[in-house]
PDB file of C-alpha atoms in Angstrom:
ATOM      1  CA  UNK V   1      45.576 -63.898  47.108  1.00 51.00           C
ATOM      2  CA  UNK V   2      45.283 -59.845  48.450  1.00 52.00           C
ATOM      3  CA  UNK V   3      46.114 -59.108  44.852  1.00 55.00           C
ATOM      4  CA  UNK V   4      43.428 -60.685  43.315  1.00 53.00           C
ATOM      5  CA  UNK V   5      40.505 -59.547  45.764  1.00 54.00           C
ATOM      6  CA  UNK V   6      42.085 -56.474  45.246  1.00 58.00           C
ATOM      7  CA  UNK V   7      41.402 -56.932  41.231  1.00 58.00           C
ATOM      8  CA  UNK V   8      38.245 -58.000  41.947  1.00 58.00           C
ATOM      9  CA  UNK V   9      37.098 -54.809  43.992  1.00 53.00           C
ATOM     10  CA  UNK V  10      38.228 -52.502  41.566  1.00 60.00           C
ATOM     11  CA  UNK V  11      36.579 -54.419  38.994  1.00 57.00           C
ATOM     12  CA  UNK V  12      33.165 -54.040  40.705  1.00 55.00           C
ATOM     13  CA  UNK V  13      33.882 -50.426  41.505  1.00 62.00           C
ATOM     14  CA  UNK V  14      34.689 -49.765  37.430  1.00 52.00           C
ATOM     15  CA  UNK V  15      31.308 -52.064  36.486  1.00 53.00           C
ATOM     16  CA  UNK V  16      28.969 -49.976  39.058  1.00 57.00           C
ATOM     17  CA  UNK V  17      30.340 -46.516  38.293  1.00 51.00           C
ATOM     18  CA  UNK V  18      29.848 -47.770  34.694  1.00 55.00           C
ATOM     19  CA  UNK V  19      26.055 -48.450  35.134  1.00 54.00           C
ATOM     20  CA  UNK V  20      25.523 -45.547  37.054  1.00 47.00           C
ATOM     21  CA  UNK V  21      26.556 -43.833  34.505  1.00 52.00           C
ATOM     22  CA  UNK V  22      24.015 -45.612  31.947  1.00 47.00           C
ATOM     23  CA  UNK V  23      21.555 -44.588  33.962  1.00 49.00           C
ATOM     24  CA  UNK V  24      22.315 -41.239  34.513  1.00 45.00           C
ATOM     25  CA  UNK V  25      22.502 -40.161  30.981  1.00 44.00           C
ATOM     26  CA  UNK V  26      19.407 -41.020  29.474  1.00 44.00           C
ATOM     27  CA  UNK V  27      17.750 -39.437  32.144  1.00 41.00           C
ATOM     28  CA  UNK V  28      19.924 -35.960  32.160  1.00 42.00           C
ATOM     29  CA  UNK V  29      19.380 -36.389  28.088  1.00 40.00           C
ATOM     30  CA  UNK V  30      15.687 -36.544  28.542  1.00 42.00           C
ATOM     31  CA  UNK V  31      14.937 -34.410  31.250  1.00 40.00           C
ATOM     32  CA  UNK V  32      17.489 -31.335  28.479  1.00 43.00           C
ATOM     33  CA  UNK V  33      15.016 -33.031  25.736  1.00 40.00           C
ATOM     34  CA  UNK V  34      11.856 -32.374  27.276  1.00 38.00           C
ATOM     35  CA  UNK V  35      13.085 -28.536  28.589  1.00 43.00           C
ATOM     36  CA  UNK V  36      14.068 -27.358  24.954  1.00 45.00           C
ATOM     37  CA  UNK V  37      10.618 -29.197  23.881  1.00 38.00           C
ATOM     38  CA  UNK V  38       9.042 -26.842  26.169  1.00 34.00           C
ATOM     39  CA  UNK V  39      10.919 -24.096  25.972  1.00 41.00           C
ATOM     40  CA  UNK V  40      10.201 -23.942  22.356  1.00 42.00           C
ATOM     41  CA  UNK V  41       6.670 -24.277  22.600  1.00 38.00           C
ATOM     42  CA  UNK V  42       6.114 -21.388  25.131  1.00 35.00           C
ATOM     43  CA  UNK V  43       8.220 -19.218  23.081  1.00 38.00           C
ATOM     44  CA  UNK V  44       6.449 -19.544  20.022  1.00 39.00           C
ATOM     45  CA  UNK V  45       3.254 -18.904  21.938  1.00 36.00           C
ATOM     46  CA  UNK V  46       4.809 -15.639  23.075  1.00 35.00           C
ATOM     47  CA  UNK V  47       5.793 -14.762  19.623  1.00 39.00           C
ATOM     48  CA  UNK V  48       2.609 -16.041  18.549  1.00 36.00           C
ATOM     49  CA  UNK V  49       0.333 -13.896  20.834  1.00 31.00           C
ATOM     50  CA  UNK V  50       2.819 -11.149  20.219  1.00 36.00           C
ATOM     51  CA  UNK V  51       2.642 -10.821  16.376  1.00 42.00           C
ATOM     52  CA  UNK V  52      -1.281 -12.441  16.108  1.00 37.00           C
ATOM     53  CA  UNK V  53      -2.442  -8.401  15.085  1.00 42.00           C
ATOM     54  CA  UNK V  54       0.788  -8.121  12.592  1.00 46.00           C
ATOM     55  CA  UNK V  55      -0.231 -11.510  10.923  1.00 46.00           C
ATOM     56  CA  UNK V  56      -3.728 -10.479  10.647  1.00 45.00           C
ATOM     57  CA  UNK V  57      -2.986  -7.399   9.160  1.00 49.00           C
ATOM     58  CA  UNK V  58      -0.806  -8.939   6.798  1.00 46.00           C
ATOM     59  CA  UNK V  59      -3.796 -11.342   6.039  1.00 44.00           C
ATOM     60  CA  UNK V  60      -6.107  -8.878   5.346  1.00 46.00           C
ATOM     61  CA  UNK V  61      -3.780  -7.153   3.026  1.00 52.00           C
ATOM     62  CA  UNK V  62      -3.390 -10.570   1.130  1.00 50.00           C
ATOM     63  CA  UNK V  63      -6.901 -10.900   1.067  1.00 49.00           C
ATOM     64  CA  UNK V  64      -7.477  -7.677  -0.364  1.00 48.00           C
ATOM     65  CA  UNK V  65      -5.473  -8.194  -2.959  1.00 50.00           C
ATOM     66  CA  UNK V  66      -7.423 -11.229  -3.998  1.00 49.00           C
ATOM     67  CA  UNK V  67      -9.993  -9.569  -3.977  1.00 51.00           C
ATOM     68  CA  UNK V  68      -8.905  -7.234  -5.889  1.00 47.00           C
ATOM     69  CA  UNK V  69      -7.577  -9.242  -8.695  1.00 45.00           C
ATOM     70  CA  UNK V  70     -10.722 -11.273  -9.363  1.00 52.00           C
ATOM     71  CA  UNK V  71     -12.573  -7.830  -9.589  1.00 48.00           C
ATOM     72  CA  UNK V  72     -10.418  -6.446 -11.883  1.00 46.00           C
ATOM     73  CA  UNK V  73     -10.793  -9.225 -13.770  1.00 46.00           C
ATOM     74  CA  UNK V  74     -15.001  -9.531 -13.273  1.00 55.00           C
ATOM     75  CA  UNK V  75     -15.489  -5.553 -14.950  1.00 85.00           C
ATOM     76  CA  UNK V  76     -13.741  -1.985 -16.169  1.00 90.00           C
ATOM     77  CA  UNK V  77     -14.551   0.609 -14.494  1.00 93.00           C
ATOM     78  CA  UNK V  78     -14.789   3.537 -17.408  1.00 94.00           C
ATOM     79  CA  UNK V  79     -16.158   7.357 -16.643  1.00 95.00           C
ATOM     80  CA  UNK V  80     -17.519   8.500 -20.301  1.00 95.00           C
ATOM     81  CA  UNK V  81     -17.549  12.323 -20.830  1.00 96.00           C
ATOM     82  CA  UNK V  82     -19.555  13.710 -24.628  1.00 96.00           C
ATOM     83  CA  UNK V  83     -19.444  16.894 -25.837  1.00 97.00           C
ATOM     84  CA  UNK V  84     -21.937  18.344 -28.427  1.00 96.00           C
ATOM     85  CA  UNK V  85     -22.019  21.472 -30.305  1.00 94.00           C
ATOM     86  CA  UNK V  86     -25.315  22.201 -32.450  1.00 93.00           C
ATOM     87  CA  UNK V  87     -27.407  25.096 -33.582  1.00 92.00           C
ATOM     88  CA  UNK V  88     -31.031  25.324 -34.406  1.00 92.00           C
ATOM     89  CA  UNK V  89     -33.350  27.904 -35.585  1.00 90.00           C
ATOM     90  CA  UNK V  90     -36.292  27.013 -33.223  1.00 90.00           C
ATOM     91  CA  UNK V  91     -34.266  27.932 -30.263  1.00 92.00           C
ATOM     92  CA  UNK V  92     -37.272  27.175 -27.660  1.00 92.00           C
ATOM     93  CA  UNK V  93     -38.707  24.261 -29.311  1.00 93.00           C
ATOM     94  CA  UNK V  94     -35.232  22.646 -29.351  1.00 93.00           C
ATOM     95  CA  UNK V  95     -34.838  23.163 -25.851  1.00 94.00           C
ATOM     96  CA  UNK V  96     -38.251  22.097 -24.981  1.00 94.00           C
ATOM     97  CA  UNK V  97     -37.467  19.032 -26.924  1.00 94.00           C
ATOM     98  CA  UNK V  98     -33.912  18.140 -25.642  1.00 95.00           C
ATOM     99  CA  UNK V  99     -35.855  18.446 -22.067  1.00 95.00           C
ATOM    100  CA  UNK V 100     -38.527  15.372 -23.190  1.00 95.00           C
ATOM    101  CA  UNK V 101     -35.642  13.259 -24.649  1.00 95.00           C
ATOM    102  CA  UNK V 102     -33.699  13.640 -21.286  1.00 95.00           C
ATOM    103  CA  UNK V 103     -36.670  12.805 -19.269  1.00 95.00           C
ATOM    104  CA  UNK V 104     -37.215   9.844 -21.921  1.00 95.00           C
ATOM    105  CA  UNK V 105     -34.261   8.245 -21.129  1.00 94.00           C
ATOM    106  CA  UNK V 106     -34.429   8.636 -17.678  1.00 93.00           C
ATOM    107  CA  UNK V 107     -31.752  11.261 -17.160  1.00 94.00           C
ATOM    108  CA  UNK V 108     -31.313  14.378 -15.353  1.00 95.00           C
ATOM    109  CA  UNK V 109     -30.376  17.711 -15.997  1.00 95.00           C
ATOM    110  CA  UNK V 110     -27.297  18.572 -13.386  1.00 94.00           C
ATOM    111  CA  UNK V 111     -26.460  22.354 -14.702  1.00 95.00           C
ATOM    112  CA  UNK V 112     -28.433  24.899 -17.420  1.00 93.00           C
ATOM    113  CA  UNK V 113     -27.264  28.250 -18.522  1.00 93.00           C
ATOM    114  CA  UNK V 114     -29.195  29.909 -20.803  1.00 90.00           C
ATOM    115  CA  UNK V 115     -28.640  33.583 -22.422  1.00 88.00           C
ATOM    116  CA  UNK V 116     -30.534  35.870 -24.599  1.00 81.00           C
ATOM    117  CA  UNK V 117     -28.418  38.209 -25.774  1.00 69.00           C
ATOM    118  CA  UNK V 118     -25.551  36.652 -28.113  1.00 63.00           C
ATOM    119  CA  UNK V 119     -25.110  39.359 -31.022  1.00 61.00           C
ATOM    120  CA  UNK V 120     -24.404  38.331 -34.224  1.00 59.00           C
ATOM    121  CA  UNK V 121     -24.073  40.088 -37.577  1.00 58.00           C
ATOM    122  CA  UNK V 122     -26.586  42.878 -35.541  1.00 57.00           C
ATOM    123  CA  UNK V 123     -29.062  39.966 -34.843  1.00 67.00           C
ATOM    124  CA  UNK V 124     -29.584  38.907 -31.289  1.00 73.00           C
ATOM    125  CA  UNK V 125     -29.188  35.682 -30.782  1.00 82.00           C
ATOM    126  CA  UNK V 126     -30.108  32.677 -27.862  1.00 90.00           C
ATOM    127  CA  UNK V 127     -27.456  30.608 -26.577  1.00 92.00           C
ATOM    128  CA  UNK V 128     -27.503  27.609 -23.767  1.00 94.00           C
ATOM    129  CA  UNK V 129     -25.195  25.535 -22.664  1.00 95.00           C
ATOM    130  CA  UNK V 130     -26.576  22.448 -20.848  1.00 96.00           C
ATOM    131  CA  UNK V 131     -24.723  19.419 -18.294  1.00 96.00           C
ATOM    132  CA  UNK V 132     -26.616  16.388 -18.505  1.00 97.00           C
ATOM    133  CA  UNK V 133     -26.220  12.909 -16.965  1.00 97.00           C
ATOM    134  CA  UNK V 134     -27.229  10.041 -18.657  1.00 96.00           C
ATOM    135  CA  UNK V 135     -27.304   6.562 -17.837  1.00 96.00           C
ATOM    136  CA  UNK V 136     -24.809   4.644 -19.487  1.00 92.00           C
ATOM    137  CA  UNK V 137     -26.500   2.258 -21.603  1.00 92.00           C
ATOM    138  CA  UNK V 138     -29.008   5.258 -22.720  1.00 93.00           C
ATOM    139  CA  UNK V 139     -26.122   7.239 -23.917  1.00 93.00           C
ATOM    140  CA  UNK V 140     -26.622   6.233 -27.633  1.00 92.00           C
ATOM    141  CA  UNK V 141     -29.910   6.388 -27.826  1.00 93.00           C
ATOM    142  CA  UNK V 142     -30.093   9.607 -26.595  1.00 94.00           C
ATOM    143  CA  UNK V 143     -27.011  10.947 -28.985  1.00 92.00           C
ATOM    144  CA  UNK V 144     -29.257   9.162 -31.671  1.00 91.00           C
ATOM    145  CA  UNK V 145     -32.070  11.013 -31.091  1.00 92.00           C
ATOM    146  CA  UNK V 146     -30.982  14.430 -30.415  1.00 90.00           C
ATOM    147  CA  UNK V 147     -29.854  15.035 -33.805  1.00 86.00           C
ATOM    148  CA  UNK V 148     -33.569  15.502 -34.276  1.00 85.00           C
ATOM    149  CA  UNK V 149     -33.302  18.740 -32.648  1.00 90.00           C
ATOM    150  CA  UNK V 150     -30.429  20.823 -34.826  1.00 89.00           C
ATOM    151  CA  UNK V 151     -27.841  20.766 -36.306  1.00 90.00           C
ATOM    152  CA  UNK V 152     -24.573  19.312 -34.793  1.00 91.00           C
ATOM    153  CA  UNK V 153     -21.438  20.933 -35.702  1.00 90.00           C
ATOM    154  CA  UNK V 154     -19.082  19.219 -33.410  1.00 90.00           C
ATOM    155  CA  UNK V 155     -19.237  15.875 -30.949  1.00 92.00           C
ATOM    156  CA  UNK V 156     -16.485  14.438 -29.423  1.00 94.00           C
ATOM    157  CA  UNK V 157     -16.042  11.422 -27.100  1.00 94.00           C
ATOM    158  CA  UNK V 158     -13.730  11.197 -23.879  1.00 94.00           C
ATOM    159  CA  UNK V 159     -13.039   8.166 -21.712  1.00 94.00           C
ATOM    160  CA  UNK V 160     -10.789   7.409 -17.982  1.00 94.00           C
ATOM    161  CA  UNK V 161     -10.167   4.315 -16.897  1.00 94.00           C
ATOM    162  CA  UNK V 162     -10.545   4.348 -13.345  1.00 93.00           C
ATOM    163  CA  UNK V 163     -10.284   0.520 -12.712  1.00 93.00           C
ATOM    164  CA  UNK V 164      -7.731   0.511 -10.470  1.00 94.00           C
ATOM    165  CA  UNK V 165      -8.503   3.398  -8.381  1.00 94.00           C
ATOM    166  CA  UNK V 166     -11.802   2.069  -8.039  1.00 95.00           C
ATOM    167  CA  UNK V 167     -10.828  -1.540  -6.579  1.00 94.00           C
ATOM    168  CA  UNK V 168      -8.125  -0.387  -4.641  1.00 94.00           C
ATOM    169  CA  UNK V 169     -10.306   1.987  -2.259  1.00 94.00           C
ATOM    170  CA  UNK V 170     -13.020  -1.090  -2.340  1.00 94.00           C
ATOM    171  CA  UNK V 171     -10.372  -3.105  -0.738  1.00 94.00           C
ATOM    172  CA  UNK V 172      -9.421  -0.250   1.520  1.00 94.00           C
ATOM    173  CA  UNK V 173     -13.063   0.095   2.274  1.00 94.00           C
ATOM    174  CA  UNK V 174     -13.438  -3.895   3.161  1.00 95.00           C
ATOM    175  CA  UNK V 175     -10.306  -4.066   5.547  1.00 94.00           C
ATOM    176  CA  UNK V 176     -11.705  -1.020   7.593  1.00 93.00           C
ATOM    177  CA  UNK V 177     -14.777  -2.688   8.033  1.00 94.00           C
ATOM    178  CA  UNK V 178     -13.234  -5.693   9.195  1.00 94.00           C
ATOM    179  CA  UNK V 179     -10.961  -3.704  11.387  1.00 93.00           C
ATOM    180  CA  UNK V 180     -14.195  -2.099  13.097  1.00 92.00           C
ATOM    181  CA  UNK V 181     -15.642  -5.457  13.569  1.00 92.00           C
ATOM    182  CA  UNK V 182     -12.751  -6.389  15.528  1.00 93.00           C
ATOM    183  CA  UNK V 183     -12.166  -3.735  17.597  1.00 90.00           C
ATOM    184  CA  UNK V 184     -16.018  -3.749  18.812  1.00 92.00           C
ATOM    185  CA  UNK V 185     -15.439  -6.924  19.833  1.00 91.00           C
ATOM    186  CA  UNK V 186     -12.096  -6.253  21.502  1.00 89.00           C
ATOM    187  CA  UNK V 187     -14.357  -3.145  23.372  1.00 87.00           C
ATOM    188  CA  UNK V 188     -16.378  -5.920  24.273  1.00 88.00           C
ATOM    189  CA  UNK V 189     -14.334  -7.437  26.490  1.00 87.00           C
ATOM    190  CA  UNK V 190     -12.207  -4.263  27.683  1.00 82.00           C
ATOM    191  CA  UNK V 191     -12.482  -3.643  31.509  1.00 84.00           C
ATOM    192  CA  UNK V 192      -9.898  -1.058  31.987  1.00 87.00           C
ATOM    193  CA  UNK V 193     -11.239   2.654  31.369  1.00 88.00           C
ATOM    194  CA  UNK V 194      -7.995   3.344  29.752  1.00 88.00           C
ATOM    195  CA  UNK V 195      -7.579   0.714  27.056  1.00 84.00           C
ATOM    196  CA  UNK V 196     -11.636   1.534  26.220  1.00 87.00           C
ATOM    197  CA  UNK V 197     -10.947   5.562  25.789  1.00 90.00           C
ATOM    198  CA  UNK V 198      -8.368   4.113  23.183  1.00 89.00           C
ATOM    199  CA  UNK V 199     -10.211   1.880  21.555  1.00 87.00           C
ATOM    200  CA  UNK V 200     -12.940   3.974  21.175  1.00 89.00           C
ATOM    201  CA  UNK V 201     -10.689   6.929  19.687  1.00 92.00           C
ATOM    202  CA  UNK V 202      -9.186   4.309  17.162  1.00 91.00           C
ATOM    203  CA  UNK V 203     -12.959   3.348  16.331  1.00 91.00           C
ATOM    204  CA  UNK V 204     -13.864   6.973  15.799  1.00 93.00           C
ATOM    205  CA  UNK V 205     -10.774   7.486  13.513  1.00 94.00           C
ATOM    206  CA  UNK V 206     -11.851   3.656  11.559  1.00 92.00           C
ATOM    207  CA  UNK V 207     -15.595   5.054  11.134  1.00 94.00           C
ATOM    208  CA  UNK V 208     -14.602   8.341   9.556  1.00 95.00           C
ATOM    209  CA  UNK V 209     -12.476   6.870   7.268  1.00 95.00           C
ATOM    210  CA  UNK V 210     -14.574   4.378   6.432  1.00 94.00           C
ATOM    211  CA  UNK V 211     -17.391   7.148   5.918  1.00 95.00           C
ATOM    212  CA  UNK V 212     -14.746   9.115   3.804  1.00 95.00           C
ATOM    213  CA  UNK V 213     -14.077   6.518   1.206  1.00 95.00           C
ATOM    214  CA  UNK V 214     -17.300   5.136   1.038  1.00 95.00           C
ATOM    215  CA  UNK V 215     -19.043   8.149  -0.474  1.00 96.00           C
ATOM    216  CA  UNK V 216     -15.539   8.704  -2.851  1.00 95.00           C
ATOM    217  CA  UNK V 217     -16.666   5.142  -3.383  1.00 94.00           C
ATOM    218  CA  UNK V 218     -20.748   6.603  -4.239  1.00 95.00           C
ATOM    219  CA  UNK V 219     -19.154   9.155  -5.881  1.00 95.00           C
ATOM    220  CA  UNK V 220     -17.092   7.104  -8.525  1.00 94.00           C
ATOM    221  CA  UNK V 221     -20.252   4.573  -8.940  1.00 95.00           C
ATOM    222  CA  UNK V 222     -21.704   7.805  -9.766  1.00 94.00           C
ATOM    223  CA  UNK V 223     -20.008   8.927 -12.507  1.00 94.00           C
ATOM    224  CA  UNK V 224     -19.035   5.676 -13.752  1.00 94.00           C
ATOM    225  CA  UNK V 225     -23.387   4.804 -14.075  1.00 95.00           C
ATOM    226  CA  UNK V 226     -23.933   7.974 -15.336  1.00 96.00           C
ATOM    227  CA  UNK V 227     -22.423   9.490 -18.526  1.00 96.00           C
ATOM    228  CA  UNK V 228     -21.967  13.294 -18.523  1.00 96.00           C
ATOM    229  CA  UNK V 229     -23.230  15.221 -21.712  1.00 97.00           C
ATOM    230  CA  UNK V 230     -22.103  19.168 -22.053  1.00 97.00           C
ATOM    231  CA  UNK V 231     -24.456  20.235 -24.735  1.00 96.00           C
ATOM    232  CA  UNK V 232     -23.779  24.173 -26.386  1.00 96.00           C
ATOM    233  CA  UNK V 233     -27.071  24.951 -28.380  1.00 94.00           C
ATOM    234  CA  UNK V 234     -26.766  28.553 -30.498  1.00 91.00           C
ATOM    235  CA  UNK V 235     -29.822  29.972 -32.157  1.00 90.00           C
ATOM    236  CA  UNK V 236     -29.197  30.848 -35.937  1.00 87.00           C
ATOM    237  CA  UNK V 237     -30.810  31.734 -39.033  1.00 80.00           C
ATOM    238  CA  UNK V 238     -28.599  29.770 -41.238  1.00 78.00           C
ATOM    239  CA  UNK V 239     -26.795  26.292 -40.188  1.00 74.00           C
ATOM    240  CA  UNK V 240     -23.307  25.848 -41.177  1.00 71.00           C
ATOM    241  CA  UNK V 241     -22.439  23.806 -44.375  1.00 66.00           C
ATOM    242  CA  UNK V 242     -19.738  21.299 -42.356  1.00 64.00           C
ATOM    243  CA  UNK V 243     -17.774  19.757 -45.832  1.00 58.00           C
ATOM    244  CA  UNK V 244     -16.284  16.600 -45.614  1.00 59.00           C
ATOM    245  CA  UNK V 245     -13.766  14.241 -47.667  1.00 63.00           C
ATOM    246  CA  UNK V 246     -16.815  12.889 -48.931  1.00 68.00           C
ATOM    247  CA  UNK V 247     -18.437  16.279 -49.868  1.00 65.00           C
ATOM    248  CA  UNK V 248     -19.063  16.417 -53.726  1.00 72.00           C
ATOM    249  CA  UNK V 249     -17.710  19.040 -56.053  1.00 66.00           C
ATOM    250  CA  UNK V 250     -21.557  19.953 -57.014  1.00 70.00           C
ATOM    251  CA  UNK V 251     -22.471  20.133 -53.453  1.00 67.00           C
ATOM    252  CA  UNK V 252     -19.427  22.301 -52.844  1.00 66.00           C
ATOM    253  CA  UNK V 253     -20.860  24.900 -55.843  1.00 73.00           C
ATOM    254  CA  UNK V 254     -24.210  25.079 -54.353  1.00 71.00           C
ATOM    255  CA  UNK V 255     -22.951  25.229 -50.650  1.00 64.00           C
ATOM    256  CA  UNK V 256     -20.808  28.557 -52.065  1.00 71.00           C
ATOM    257  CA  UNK V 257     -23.432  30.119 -53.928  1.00 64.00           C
ATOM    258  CA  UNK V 258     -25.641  29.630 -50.806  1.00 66.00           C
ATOM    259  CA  UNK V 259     -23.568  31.679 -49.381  1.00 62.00           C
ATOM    260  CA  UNK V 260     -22.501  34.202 -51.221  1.00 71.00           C
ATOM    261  CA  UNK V 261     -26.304  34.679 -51.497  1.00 67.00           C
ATOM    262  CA  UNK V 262     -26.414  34.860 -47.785  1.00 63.00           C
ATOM    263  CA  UNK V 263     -23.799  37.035 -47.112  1.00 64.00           C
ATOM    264  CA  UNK V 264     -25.243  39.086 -49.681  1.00 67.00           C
ATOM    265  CA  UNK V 265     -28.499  39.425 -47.840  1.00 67.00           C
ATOM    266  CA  UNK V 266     -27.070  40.318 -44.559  1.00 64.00           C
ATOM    267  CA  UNK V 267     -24.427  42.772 -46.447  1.00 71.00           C
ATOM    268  CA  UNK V 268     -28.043  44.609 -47.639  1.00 72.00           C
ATOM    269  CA  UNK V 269     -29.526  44.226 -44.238  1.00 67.00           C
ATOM    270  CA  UNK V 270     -26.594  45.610 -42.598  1.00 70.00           C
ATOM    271  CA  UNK V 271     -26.712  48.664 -45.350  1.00 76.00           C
ATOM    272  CA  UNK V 272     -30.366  49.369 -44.723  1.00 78.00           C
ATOM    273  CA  UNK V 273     -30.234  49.237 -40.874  1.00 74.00           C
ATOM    274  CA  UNK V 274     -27.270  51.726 -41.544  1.00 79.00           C
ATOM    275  CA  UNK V 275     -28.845  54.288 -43.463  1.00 76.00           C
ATOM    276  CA  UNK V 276     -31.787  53.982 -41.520  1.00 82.00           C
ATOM    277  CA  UNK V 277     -29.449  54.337 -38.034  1.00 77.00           C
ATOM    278  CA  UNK V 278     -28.134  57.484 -40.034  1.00 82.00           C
ATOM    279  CA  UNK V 279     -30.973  59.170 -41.440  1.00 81.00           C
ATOM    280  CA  UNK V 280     -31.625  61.222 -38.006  1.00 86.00           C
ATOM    281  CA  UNK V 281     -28.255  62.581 -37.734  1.00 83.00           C
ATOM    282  CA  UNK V 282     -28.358  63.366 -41.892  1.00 79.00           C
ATOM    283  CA  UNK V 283     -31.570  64.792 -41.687  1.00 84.00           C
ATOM    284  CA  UNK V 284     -30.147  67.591 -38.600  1.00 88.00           C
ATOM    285  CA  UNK V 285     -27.197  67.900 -40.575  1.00 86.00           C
ATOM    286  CA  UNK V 286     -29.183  68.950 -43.863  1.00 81.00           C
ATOM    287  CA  UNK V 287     -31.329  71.181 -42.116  1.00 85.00           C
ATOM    288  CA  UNK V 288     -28.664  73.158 -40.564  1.00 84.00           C
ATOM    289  CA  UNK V 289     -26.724  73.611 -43.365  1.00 78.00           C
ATOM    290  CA  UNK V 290     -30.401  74.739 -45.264  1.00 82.00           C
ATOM    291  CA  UNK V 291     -30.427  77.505 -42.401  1.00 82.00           C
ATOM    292  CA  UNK V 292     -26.572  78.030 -42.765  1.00 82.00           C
ATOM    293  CA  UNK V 293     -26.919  78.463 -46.639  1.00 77.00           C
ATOM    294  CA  UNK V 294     -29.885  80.798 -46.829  1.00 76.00           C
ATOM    295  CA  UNK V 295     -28.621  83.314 -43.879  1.00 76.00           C
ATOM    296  CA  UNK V 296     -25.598  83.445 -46.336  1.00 78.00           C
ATOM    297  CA  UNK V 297     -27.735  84.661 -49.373  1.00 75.00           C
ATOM    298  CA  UNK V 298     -29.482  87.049 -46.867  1.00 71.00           C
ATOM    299  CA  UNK V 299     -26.476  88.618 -46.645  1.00 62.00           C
TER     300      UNK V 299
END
């Protein structure tokens, strides 16, 4: 009979320490559940709040590259540079005219240098040498037109592609201005005069930048709107004869004979301005030697 109470009671002991059990585990597993669950959450707000200005940064750089790549895309960005050698024999009125064409076309002369004394073969000849901007679609018109004015000798046509330079300091330009946006309205809320005395410094530092590549950023819109010209006019009396491939044999004889005629005529010229540059000191010469000769027979 003691035997089996005694089975009994330590049958109800095993069946309670049992459910106590059950219901101690869930709870323990929920209560560790919910901890980690929270935990986690207020650790990635940490690293959240923590890394917010990294992940912007890296945001803007993303979108600036974007933006970049559809601009490439949209238009080249191409500085043209001419150069023109010609020579005239109306020195003034070319000049005179070369001024109305650049005016026509809405240009603008940037640099002029002008000299009157080039010698030549004895002659004295003008010379100028002109920088002119242009606006890009006016270039051929103008280079057209000026042929009207002399003779050109020489042209040649030089291009940079400065597409990439160009849209990478736009995007540099468009995350400092979002960067200034952002710190103004971080100063807005700043109550502590030692976080506003560094914001302001790192605003100072944004704006100058910003002020810095925005006028390389004129600058390039500059150049790239505007095509410079470097024009070299020379005054002559005879224009070159510039043969070609296509140059005939005929016009070959008569471009020679021109000028061996030519060369003739300033061979003469040069003679005559000789003699004539000589004639003084002759003339002394063959009067002293009259004087020397007859004080001789004197004797």
């Amino acid at each position: 009979m003691w035997e089996k109470k005694r089975i009994i009671v330590i049958s109800l002991i095993v069946l309670i320490v049992i459910s106590v059990s059950l219901t101690l585990i869930p709870k323990n597993t929920n209560k560790s559940t919910r901890d980690n669950i929270v935990n986690h959450e207020m650790a990635s707000n940490t690293k959240s709040v923590e890394n917010s200005t990294e992940d912007d940064e890296i945001a803007l750089d993303n979108g600036a590259t974007e933006n970049k790549v559809d601009n490439k895309s949209s238009s080249q960005k191409i500085i043209t540079n001419l150069f023109i050698s010609m020579e005239t024999k109306e020195f003034d009125n070319s000049i005179n005219h070369l001024n109305n064409i650049v005016n026509k076309y809405k240009g603008y002369i940037e640099n002029s240098d002008i000299s009157y004394n080039n010698h030549v073969n004895n002659n004295i000849y003008k010379y100028a040498q002109y920088t002119i901007r242009m606006p890009k679609n006016s270039v051929d018109k103008f280079t057209n037109e000026i042929n009207k004015i002399g003779n050109i000798i020489s042209q040649s046509t030089s291009k940079e592609d400065i597409t990439k330079e160009y849209y990478d300091t736009e995007s540099k330009l468009n995350v400092l201005k979002i960067k200034e946006e952002r710190i103004l309205k971080i100063l807005e809320s700043a109550e502590k005069i030692e976080d506003i005395l560094k914001l302001e410094d790192e605003l100072n530092k944004v704006i100058y930048e910003k002020e810095s590549i925005t006028n390389e950023m004129k600058d390039m819109d500059n150049k790239i709107s505007y095509s410079t010209l470097i024009i070299n006019i020379t005054e002559v009396d005879k224009f070159s004869n510039i043969e070609t491939t296509k140059t005939s044999f005929g016009e070959k004889i008569i471009n020679t004979f021109n000028n061996s005629l030519y060369f003739l005529k300033l061979t003469m010229e040069n003679i005559i301005i000789i003699v004539i540059y000589i004639l003084p000191f002759a003339l002394i010469i063959g009067l002293v030697y009259l004087i020397i000769n007859k004080f001789i027979r004197k004797k």
